[in-house]
mmCIF file of C-alpha atoms in Angstrom:
data_model
loop_
_atom_site.group_PDB
_atom_site.id
_atom_site.type_symbol
_atom_site.label_atom_id
_atom_site.label_comp_id
_atom_site.label_asym_id
_atom_site.label_seq_id
_atom_site.Cartn_x
_atom_site.Cartn_y
_atom_site.Cartn_z
ATOM 1 C CA MET A 1 261.401 216.288 242.306
ATOM 2 C CA VAL A 2 264.699 216.478 244.149
ATOM 3 C CA ASP A 3 265.545 213.461 246.207
ATOM 4 C CA LYS A 4 265.353 214.031 250.001
ATOM 5 C CA LYS A 5 268.718 212.285 250.488
ATOM 6 C CA PHE A 6 270.353 214.785 248.119
ATOM 7 C CA ILE A 7 268.899 217.751 250.045
ATOM 8 C CA VAL A 8 270.068 216.308 253.384
ATOM 9 C CA ALA A 9 273.568 215.681 251.938
ATOM 10 C CA ALA A 10 273.746 219.219 250.504
ATOM 11 C CA ILE A 11 272.713 220.776 253.836
ATOM 12 C CA SER A 12 275.268 218.579 255.657
ATOM 13 C CA VAL A 13 278.045 219.759 253.330
ATOM 14 C CA ILE A 14 277.037 223.409 253.832
ATOM 15 C CA VAL A 15 277.015 223.011 257.638
ATOM 16 C CA ALA A 16 280.386 221.198 257.590
ATOM 17 C CA LEU A 17 281.982 223.900 255.412
ATOM 18 C CA GLY A 18 280.567 226.584 257.696
ATOM 19 C CA ALA A 19 282.175 224.905 260.711
ATOM 20 C CA VAL A 20 285.533 223.934 259.174
ATOM 21 C CA GLY A 21 285.855 226.501 256.377
ATOM 22 C CA PRO A 22 287.191 229.441 258.444
ATOM 23 C CA SER A 23 289.953 227.261 259.926
ATOM 24 C CA VAL A 24 290.987 225.983 256.500
ATOM 25 C CA ALA A 25 290.887 229.521 255.061
ATOM 26 C CA GLN A 26 293.052 230.817 257.915
ATOM 27 C CA MET A 27 295.686 228.144 257.219
ATOM 28 C CA PHE A 28 295.984 229.295 253.625
ATOM 29 C CA GLN A 29 295.968 233.018 254.463
ATOM 30 C CA HIS A 30 298.737 232.863 257.086
ATOM 31 C CA ALA A 31 301.890 234.548 255.737
ATOM 32 C CA GLU A 32 305.169 235.488 257.370
ATOM 33 C CA ALA A 33 306.789 238.846 256.650
ATOM 34 C CA HIS A 34 310.010 238.466 258.631
ATOM 35 C CA GLY A 35 312.507 241.180 257.814
ATOM 36 C CA VAL A 36 310.096 243.376 255.879
ATOM 37 C CA GLN A 37 310.030 246.964 257.073
ATOM 38 C CA ALA A 38 306.926 249.109 257.252
ATOM 39 C CA GLN A 39 306.402 250.222 253.654
ATOM 40 C CA LEU A 40 305.946 253.920 254.433
ATOM 41 C CA GLN A 41 309.099 254.283 256.481
ATOM 42 C CA SER A 42 311.350 252.305 254.144
ATOM 43 C CA ARG A 43 311.049 255.208 251.681
ATOM 44 C CA PHE A 44 312.513 257.577 254.314
ATOM 45 C CA VAL A 45 314.914 255.667 256.580
ATOM 46 C CA ARG A 46 316.346 252.188 256.329
ATOM 47 C CA ILE A 47 317.529 250.179 259.356
ATOM 48 C CA ASP A 48 320.823 248.582 258.294
ATOM 49 C CA ASP A 49 323.160 246.064 259.939
ATOM 50 C CA GLU A 50 320.814 245.279 262.850
ATOM 51 C CA THR A 51 322.855 243.056 265.185
ATOM 52 C CA TRP A 52 321.891 241.462 268.496
ATOM 53 C CA SER A 53 324.647 240.609 270.999
ATOM 54 C CA LYS A 54 323.056 237.358 272.215
ATOM 55 C CA GLN A 55 320.340 234.914 271.211
ATOM 56 C CA SER A 56 319.711 233.574 274.719
ATOM 57 C CA VAL A 57 319.713 235.416 278.069
ATOM 58 C CA GLN A 58 318.548 235.021 281.652
ATOM 59 C CA THR A 59 316.123 237.517 283.194
ATOM 60 C CA GLY A 60 318.168 240.405 284.542
ATOM 61 C CA ASP A 61 320.871 240.025 281.886
ATOM 62 C CA THR A 62 321.492 242.769 279.351
ATOM 63 C CA LEU A 63 321.384 242.488 275.596
ATOM 64 C CA THR A 64 322.695 244.979 273.029
ATOM 65 C CA ASP A 65 320.968 245.859 269.757
ATOM 66 C CA SER A 66 323.084 247.885 267.323
ATOM 67 C CA GLY A 67 323.034 248.990 263.706
ATOM 68 C CA LYS A 68 322.646 252.069 261.507
ATOM 69 C CA PHE A 69 319.774 254.340 260.506
ATOM 70 C CA THR A 70 320.323 255.349 256.871
ATOM 71 C CA SER A 71 318.388 258.390 255.630
ATOM 72 C CA LEU A 72 316.995 258.131 252.097
ATOM 73 C CA VAL A 73 315.700 261.713 251.839
ATOM 74 C CA ASN A 74 317.114 265.234 251.378
ATOM 75 C CA ARG A 75 315.893 266.650 254.691
ATOM 76 C CA ASP A 76 316.612 266.121 258.356
ATOM 77 C CA LEU A 77 314.235 263.769 260.175
ATOM 78 C CA ARG A 78 313.458 263.539 263.885
ATOM 79 C CA GLY A 79 312.544 260.285 265.514
ATOM 80 C CA TRP A 80 312.986 257.963 268.460
ATOM 81 C CA TYR A 81 314.094 254.367 268.619
ATOM 82 C CA THR A 82 313.288 251.474 270.875
ATOM 83 C CA VAL A 83 312.809 247.710 270.622
ATOM 84 C CA TYR A 84 309.688 245.795 269.726
ATOM 85 C CA GLY A 85 309.340 242.260 271.081
ATOM 86 C CA ASP A 86 306.689 239.935 269.699
ATOM 87 C CA SER A 87 305.890 237.039 272.011
ATOM 88 C CA PRO A 88 303.032 234.626 272.764
ATOM 89 C CA ASN A 89 302.762 236.025 276.307
ATOM 90 C CA ALA A 90 301.231 239.389 277.089
ATOM 91 C CA GLY A 91 304.260 240.727 278.950
ATOM 92 C CA ASN A 92 306.905 241.588 276.364
ATOM 93 C CA ARG A 93 308.800 243.245 279.180
ATOM 94 C CA TRP A 94 312.158 244.841 278.547
ATOM 95 C CA GLU A 95 313.894 247.701 280.335
ATOM 96 C CA ILE A 96 316.053 250.174 278.409
ATOM 97 C CA VAL A 97 319.400 250.541 280.196
ATOM 98 C CA ALA A 98 321.344 252.775 277.761
ATOM 99 C CA ARG A 99 321.000 254.489 274.376
ATOM 100 C CA ASP A 100 323.677 255.692 271.968
ATOM 101 C CA PRO A 101 323.030 258.305 270.648
ATOM 102 C CA PRO A 102 321.589 259.327 274.027
ATOM 103 C CA GLY A 103 318.193 260.860 274.634
ATOM 104 C CA ASN A 104 314.700 259.972 273.596
ATOM 105 C CA VAL A 105 314.608 261.982 270.345
ATOM 106 C CA ILE A 106 317.341 261.861 267.719
ATOM 107 C CA THR A 107 317.935 263.740 264.468
ATOM 108 C CA ILE A 108 318.813 261.783 261.345
ATOM 109 C CA PRO A 109 320.591 264.166 258.954
ATOM 110 C CA ALA A 110 319.573 264.417 255.293
ATOM 111 C CA ASN A 111 321.102 261.483 253.363
ATOM 112 C CA GLY A 112 323.116 260.693 256.496
ATOM 113 C CA VAL A 113 323.894 257.593 258.514
ATOM 114 C CA VAL A 114 323.423 257.430 262.301
ATOM 115 C CA PRO A 115 324.942 254.430 264.098
ATOM 116 C CA TYR A 116 322.864 253.343 267.105
ATOM 117 C CA LYS A 117 323.313 251.065 270.091
ATOM 118 C CA LEU A 118 320.533 250.163 272.504
ATOM 119 C CA THR A 119 321.208 248.159 275.684
ATOM 120 C CA ILE A 120 318.157 246.457 277.213
ATOM 121 C CA ARG A 121 317.474 244.180 280.188
ATOM 122 C CA ALA A 122 315.148 241.181 280.045
ATOM 123 C CA LEU A 123 312.450 241.252 282.743
ATOM 124 C CA GLU A 124 310.182 238.357 281.765
ATOM 125 C CA PRO A 125 310.943 234.876 280.385
ATOM 126 C CA ALA A 126 309.577 233.994 276.940
ATOM 127 C CA VAL A 127 310.639 233.417 273.364
ATOM 128 C CA TYR A 128 310.663 236.861 271.748
ATOM 129 C CA HIS A 129 311.049 237.930 268.171
ATOM 130 C CA MET A 130 312.867 241.236 268.713
ATOM 131 C CA HIS A 131 313.155 244.147 266.280
ATOM 132 C CA THR A 132 314.683 247.605 266.341
ATOM 133 C CA GLN A 133 311.728 249.982 266.101
ATOM 134 C CA LEU A 134 312.300 253.457 264.659
ATOM 135 C CA ASN A 135 309.455 255.970 264.877
ATOM 136 C CA ILE A 136 309.857 258.947 262.532
ATOM 137 C CA ALA A 137 307.915 262.092 263.489
ATOM 138 C CA SER A 138 304.884 262.682 261.214
ATOM 139 C CA ILE A 139 305.660 259.496 259.268
ATOM 140 C CA GLY A 140 305.292 256.506 261.564
ATOM 141 C CA PRO A 141 307.100 253.402 262.803
ATOM 142 C CA GLY A 142 309.261 250.879 261.021
ATOM 143 C CA LEU A 143 310.975 247.686 262.129
ATOM 144 C CA GLY A 144 314.408 246.226 261.527
ATOM 145 C CA PRO A 145 314.844 242.631 260.300
ATOM 146 C CA GLY A 146 314.725 241.160 263.815
ATOM 147 C CA GLN A 147 316.134 238.250 265.764
ATOM 148 C CA THR A 148 314.613 235.517 267.933
ATOM 149 C CA ILE A 149 315.737 235.865 271.565
ATOM 150 C CA VAL A 150 315.088 233.220 274.241
ATOM 151 C CA VAL A 151 314.774 234.539 277.806
ATOM 152 C CA THR A 152 314.769 232.087 280.715
ATOM 153 C CA GLY A 153 314.568 232.590 284.476
ATOM 154 C CA ASP A 154 312.148 234.042 286.969
ATOM 155 C CA PRO A 155 310.191 237.215 286.131
ATOM 156 C CA ILE A 156 311.554 240.442 287.595
ATOM 157 C CA VAL A 157 308.857 242.614 289.130
ATOM 158 C CA LYS A 158 309.672 246.330 289.162
ATOM 159 C CA PRO A 159 308.044 248.612 291.762
ATOM 160 C CA ILE A 160 305.144 250.705 290.508
ATOM 161 C CA PRO A 161 305.908 254.452 290.703
ATOM 162 C CA TYR A 162 302.677 255.496 292.449
ATOM 163 C CA THR A 163 303.786 259.143 292.648
ATOM 164 C CA ASN A 164 303.918 259.283 288.841
ATOM 165 C CA ILE A 165 300.426 257.783 288.606
ATOM 166 C CA VAL A 166 299.060 260.333 291.091
ATOM 167 C CA TYR A 167 300.779 263.210 289.251
ATOM 168 C CA GLN A 168 299.412 262.078 285.861
ATOM 169 C CA SER A 169 295.934 261.613 287.335
ATOM 170 C CA ILE A 170 295.988 265.197 288.670
ATOM 171 C CA ILE A 171 297.057 266.554 285.271
ATOM 172 C CA ILE A 172 294.294 264.576 283.521
ATOM 173 C CA GLY A 173 291.725 265.797 286.094
ATOM 174 C CA VAL A 174 292.774 269.417 285.555
ATOM 175 C CA GLY A 175 292.486 268.913 281.809
ATOM 176 C CA TYR A 176 288.957 267.561 282.188
ATOM 177 C CA ALA A 177 288.014 270.462 284.485
ATOM 178 C CA VAL A 178 289.328 273.046 281.997
ATOM 179 C CA THR A 179 287.562 271.315 279.117
ATOM 180 C CA PHE A 180 284.285 271.171 281.048
ATOM 181 C CA ALA A 181 284.543 274.775 282.272
ATOM 182 C CA THR A 182 285.348 276.234 278.839
ATOM 183 C CA ARG A 183 282.964 274.213 276.715
ATOM 184 C CA PRO A 184 279.890 276.039 275.492
ATOM 185 C CA TRP A 185 276.777 274.989 277.337
ATOM 186 C CA GLN A 186 274.222 273.325 275.142
ATOM 187 C CA VAL A 187 270.548 272.880 275.713
ATOM 188 C CA ILE A 188 269.521 269.358 275.005
#
């Protein structure tokens, strides 16, 4: 017969592992992938020479992100670029001031190189890990190597464009009305 002390010790070990085990497992599974681009996009376009103008700014100050998009394929690609800021706060607030090349959508020629420059303004203080983000149509997003940027100062609150919200709400309402009016009626 198994000793009662052994059973109590075994149950205690199982309970302790159940309580502490996930934390220990998470410590061993945590891995950093700094500078690794999204695997799918790196076969199409590479973000080269990503450079950030400053490593520390005040809210309201501008920061410039520049580099090159290098096409790795034999066809033109369309995409759009922005910045991605990873931060412990929920804000991650940046305002785009200027783009070069201008416009929201750019064309990257087959096997070509497109230099880019993006000027942004910091709106919320935090320590950000910033990346150039390039979204290729029908392929997906990819990130540049990145840079840690420290933003200090008071948050800048931008006015909410209520007219845009009303306009978008009307368009969504019309879409729902059309969908409801044109859907075949079903008997439940």
